[in-house]
Coordinates of C-alpha atoms in Angstrom, one line a residue:
Chain A
S1 CA 5.2 23.5 -0.3
A2 CA 6.2 25.4 -3.3
V3 CA 3.6 27.2 -6.0
I4 CA 4.9 25.8 -9.6
S5 CA 2.9 27.2 -12.9
Q6 CA 3.8 25.8 -16.6
K7 CA 3.2 26.8 -19.8
P8 CA 1.9 26.0 -22.1
S9 CA -1.4 24.5 -20.0
R10 CA -2.3 22.9 -23.7
D11 CA -1.3 22.2 -27.2
I12 CA -1.9 20.8 -30.3
C13 CA 0.9 19.9 -32.7
Q14 CA 1.6 18.6 -36.3
R15 CA 4.5 15.8 -36.4
G16 CA 7.5 16.6 -37.0
T17 CA 7.7 19.2 -35.2
S18 CA 9.0 20.9 -31.4
L19 CA 7.8 22.0 -28.4
T20 CA 9.1 24.1 -25.4
I21 CA 7.3 23.7 -22.5
Q22 CA 7.9 26.1 -19.4
C23 CA 8.4 25.0 -15.8
Q24 CA 8.5 28.3 -13.0
V25 CA 8.7 27.7 -9.3
D26 CA 7.8 30.5 -6.7
S27 CA 11.5 29.3 -4.5
Q28 CA 15.2 28.3 -5.2
V29 CA 15.7 24.5 -5.5
T30 CA 18.3 22.4 -7.0
M31 CA 16.9 19.9 -8.1
M32 CA 13.8 19.6 -11.0
F33 CA 12.0 16.9 -12.6
W34 CA 10.3 16.1 -15.6
Y35 CA 7.5 13.2 -16.1
R36 CA 5.6 12.1 -18.7
Q37 CA 2.0 10.6 -18.3
Q38 CA 0.8 8.9 -21.1
P39 CA -2.8 8.6 -21.6
G40 CA -4.6 7.0 -18.1
Q41 CA -1.3 5.9 -17.6
S42 CA 0.9 6.6 -14.3
L43 CA 3.9 9.1 -14.3
T44 CA 7.2 7.6 -15.5
L45 CA 10.8 10.0 -14.7
I46 CA 11.6 11.5 -18.1
A47 CA 15.0 13.8 -16.1
T48 CA 16.6 15.3 -13.4
A49 CA 17.4 18.7 -13.8
N50 CA 19.9 20.9 -11.6
Q51 CA 21.1 24.0 -12.1
G52 CA 24.2 24.6 -13.9
S53 CA 25.1 21.0 -14.6
E54 CA 23.7 18.5 -18.0
A55 CA 19.8 16.8 -17.4
T56 CA 20.1 13.2 -16.1
Y57 CA 18.0 11.0 -18.3
E58 CA 16.2 7.9 -17.5
S59 CA 16.6 5.0 -19.2
G60 CA 14.3 4.8 -21.9
F61 CA 14.6 8.8 -22.7
V62 CA 17.5 10.6 -24.7
I63 CA 18.9 14.5 -24.3
D64 CA 18.1 14.5 -28.8
K65 CA 14.6 13.6 -27.6
F66 CA 14.1 15.7 -25.0
P67 CA 16.5 18.5 -24.2
I68 CA 16.4 20.1 -21.0
S69 CA 17.6 24.1 -19.9
R70 CA 17.9 25.0 -16.6
P71 CA 19.4 28.4 -16.5
N72 CA 18.6 29.5 -12.9
L73 CA 17.4 27.8 -9.7
T74 CA 13.5 28.8 -10.5
F75 CA 12.8 27.4 -13.8
S76 CA 13.7 24.6 -16.2
T77 CA 12.4 24.1 -20.2
L78 CA 11.8 20.7 -21.5
T79 CA 11.3 20.5 -25.4
V80 CA 10.1 18.0 -27.3
S81 CA 11.5 16.9 -30.4
N82 CA 10.1 15.6 -33.9
M83 CA 7.5 14.5 -32.1
S84 CA 4.8 11.9 -33.5
P85 CA 1.5 11.0 -32.3
E86 CA 3.0 8.2 -29.6
D87 CA 4.4 12.4 -27.7
S88 CA 1.0 12.7 -26.7
S89 CA 1.2 12.6 -23.3
I90 CA 0.6 15.4 -20.3
Y91 CA 3.8 16.5 -19.2
L92 CA 4.9 17.7 -15.7
C93 CA 7.5 18.8 -13.9
S94 CA 8.1 18.6 -10.6
V95 CA 10.6 19.9 -7.8
P96 CA 11.0 17.9 -3.5
G97 CA 9.7 19.5 -0.9
A98 CA 12.3 20.8 2.0
R99 CA 13.5 17.2 3.4
W100 CA 13.5 15.6 -0.5
E101 CA 10.7 13.2 1.5
T102 CA 8.7 13.9 -1.1
Q103 CA 7.7 16.2 -4.5
Y104 CA 5.4 18.7 -5.1
F105 CA 4.1 18.5 -8.9
G106 CA 2.8 21.0 -11.2
P107 CA -0.4 21.2 -13.1
G108 CA 0.8 19.6 -16.5
T109 CA 1.6 20.6 -20.1
R110 CA -1.7 18.5 -21.8
L111 CA -0.2 17.9 -25.3
L112 CA -2.1 16.4 -28.7
V113 CA 0.0 15.8 -31.4
L114 CA -1.5 15.0 -35.1
Chain B
G1 CA 12.5 -5.4 -11.2
E2 CA 11.7 -3.2 -9.2
S3 CA 8.2 -1.8 -9.7
V4 CA 5.1 -0.2 -7.4
G5 CA 1.8 -1.7 -8.5
L6 CA -1.8 -1.7 -7.8
H7 CA -4.0 -4.7 -6.4
L8 CA -7.5 -2.4 -8.3
P9 CA -7.6 -0.4 -11.1
T10 CA -11.0 1.0 -10.1
L11 CA -13.1 1.5 -6.5
S12 CA -16.1 2.6 -6.6
V13 CA -17.8 3.0 -3.4
Q14 CA -21.2 5.5 -1.7
E15 CA -20.6 9.1 -0.3
G16 CA -20.2 8.8 3.2
D17 CA -18.2 5.3 3.6
N18 CA -14.3 4.7 4.5
S19 CA -12.0 3.6 1.3
I20 CA -9.1 1.3 1.0
I21 CA -6.7 2.0 -2.0
N22 CA -4.1 -0.5 -1.9
C23 CA -0.5 -0.8 -3.7
A24 CA 2.0 -3.4 -3.4
Y25 CA 5.5 -3.1 -3.5
S26 CA 8.7 -5.1 -4.2
N27 CA 11.7 -2.3 -3.3
S28 CA 12.1 -2.5 0.8
A29 CA 14.9 0.0 0.5
S30 CA 12.7 2.4 -0.3
D31 CA 12.5 6.0 2.4
Y32 CA 9.3 7.1 1.9
F33 CA 6.2 6.3 0.8
I34 CA 3.8 8.2 -1.0
W35 CA 0.2 8.9 -1.4
Y36 CA -0.8 11.7 -4.3
K37 CA -4.4 12.9 -5.5
Q38 CA -4.9 13.2 -9.3
E39 CA -8.4 14.9 -10.2
S40 CA -9.2 15.4 -14.2
G41 CA -6.9 18.1 -15.7
K42 CA -4.8 18.6 -13.3
G43 CA -1.3 17.5 -11.9
P44 CA -0.5 15.3 -8.7
Q45 CA -1.5 16.4 -5.7
F46 CA -0.1 15.4 -2.0
I47 CA -1.7 14.1 0.0
I48 CA 0.3 11.9 3.1
D49 CA 3.6 10.3 3.4
I50 CA 4.9 7.7 5.7
R51 CA 8.8 7.5 6.5
S52 CA 10.0 3.3 5.6
N53 CA 10.7 2.8 9.6
M54 CA 7.0 4.0 10.3
D55 CA 3.1 1.7 10.4
K56 CA 0.6 3.8 10.1
R57 CA 0.5 7.9 9.7
Q58 CA -2.9 9.8 10.0
G59 CA -4.0 13.0 8.7
Q60 CA -7.2 15.3 8.0
R61 CA -9.5 11.4 7.5
V62 CA -6.6 10.0 5.6
T63 CA -5.0 7.0 7.0
V64 CA -1.7 5.3 5.4
L65 CA -0.7 1.7 6.8
L66 CA 3.0 0.4 5.5
N67 CA 3.6 -3.2 6.2
K68 CA 7.0 -3.9 5.4
T69 CA 6.5 -7.8 6.2
V70 CA 4.2 -8.2 3.0
K71 CA 5.8 -5.1 1.3
H72 CA 2.0 -3.6 1.3
L73 CA 1.2 0.2 1.1
S74 CA -2.7 1.2 1.4
L75 CA -4.5 4.1 1.8
Q76 CA -7.4 5.1 4.3
I77 CA -10.3 7.3 3.1
A78 CA -12.5 8.4 6.0
A79 CA -16.7 9.5 5.1
T80 CA -15.7 9.1 1.3
Q81 CA -16.5 12.3 -0.4
P82 CA -18.2 13.6 -4.4
G83 CA -14.8 16.0 -4.0
D84 CA -12.4 12.6 -3.3
S85 CA -13.0 11.5 -7.1
A86 CA -10.0 11.5 -8.5
V87 CA -7.1 8.3 -9.3
Y88 CA -5.1 7.7 -6.5
F89 CA -1.2 7.1 -6.9
C90 CA 1.6 5.4 -4.7
A91 CA 5.0 6.2 -5.3
E92 CA 8.0 5.3 -3.0
N93 CA 11.0 7.4 -3.0
K94 CA 15.0 6.6 -2.2
I95 CA 16.4 9.6 -1.4
L96 CA 19.9 9.0 -1.8
S97 CA 19.4 7.7 -5.3
G98 CA 18.6 11.5 -5.6
S99 CA 15.0 11.4 -4.7
R100 CA 13.2 9.9 -7.8
L101 CA 9.7 8.1 -7.7
T102 CA 8.4 5.6 -8.6
F103 CA 4.9 5.6 -9.1
G104 CA 2.2 2.8 -9.0
E105 CA -0.2 2.5 -11.8
G106 CA -3.1 4.5 -10.3
T107 CA -6.5 3.5 -8.9
Q108 CA -9.8 5.6 -10.5
L109 CA -12.0 6.0 -7.4
T110 CA -15.8 7.2 -8.0
V111 CA -17.4 8.2 -5.2
N112 CA -21.6 8.1 -5.2
P113 CA -23.9 10.7 -4.0

């Protein structure tokens, strides 16, 4: 499985500000995924990020709120814009396995918005 | 709509006992079903998956059973250890829909020494 790192591991932010989360993979991957995990809840897919094209967002998530960059095959960023306390969550990136049968996750970024 | 859900939100077992975590799903078009373990402060860790055309798959101390007739998935952990304490999620994967995962609600497994 791929080794995935995320920065920052955690942050405390003021409402109205923005935070950019980085995801780095140790191998080249076509697709990367961004998930949100609200406190005590399961994971919800935010968007799929392909290198060289615009990210595809799931229902309920929009580019203005969660802009994503995918500059190369090993890196992606997710920005949480104009944050409110409701954005307090764990944000996780993932990559598919070799046969696309599963996904492997990074350690997550724990965000608290005050 | 389509959903993947769990029967029990919490499960408490004694060390050495076998654990069974259940999951119900509603979409029969999924290609794979996956179990993840998430320890406190960490990302989900892949445990085992099962292809939709199988009904059983075994790993090290874990067995996943798939009953497509009643759309039920279970994870069995043999000789449960304190290190197995975590939240367990099931997820379904439809590869042709871009391999986007749909997760169940999660079960908190607590292993008592």
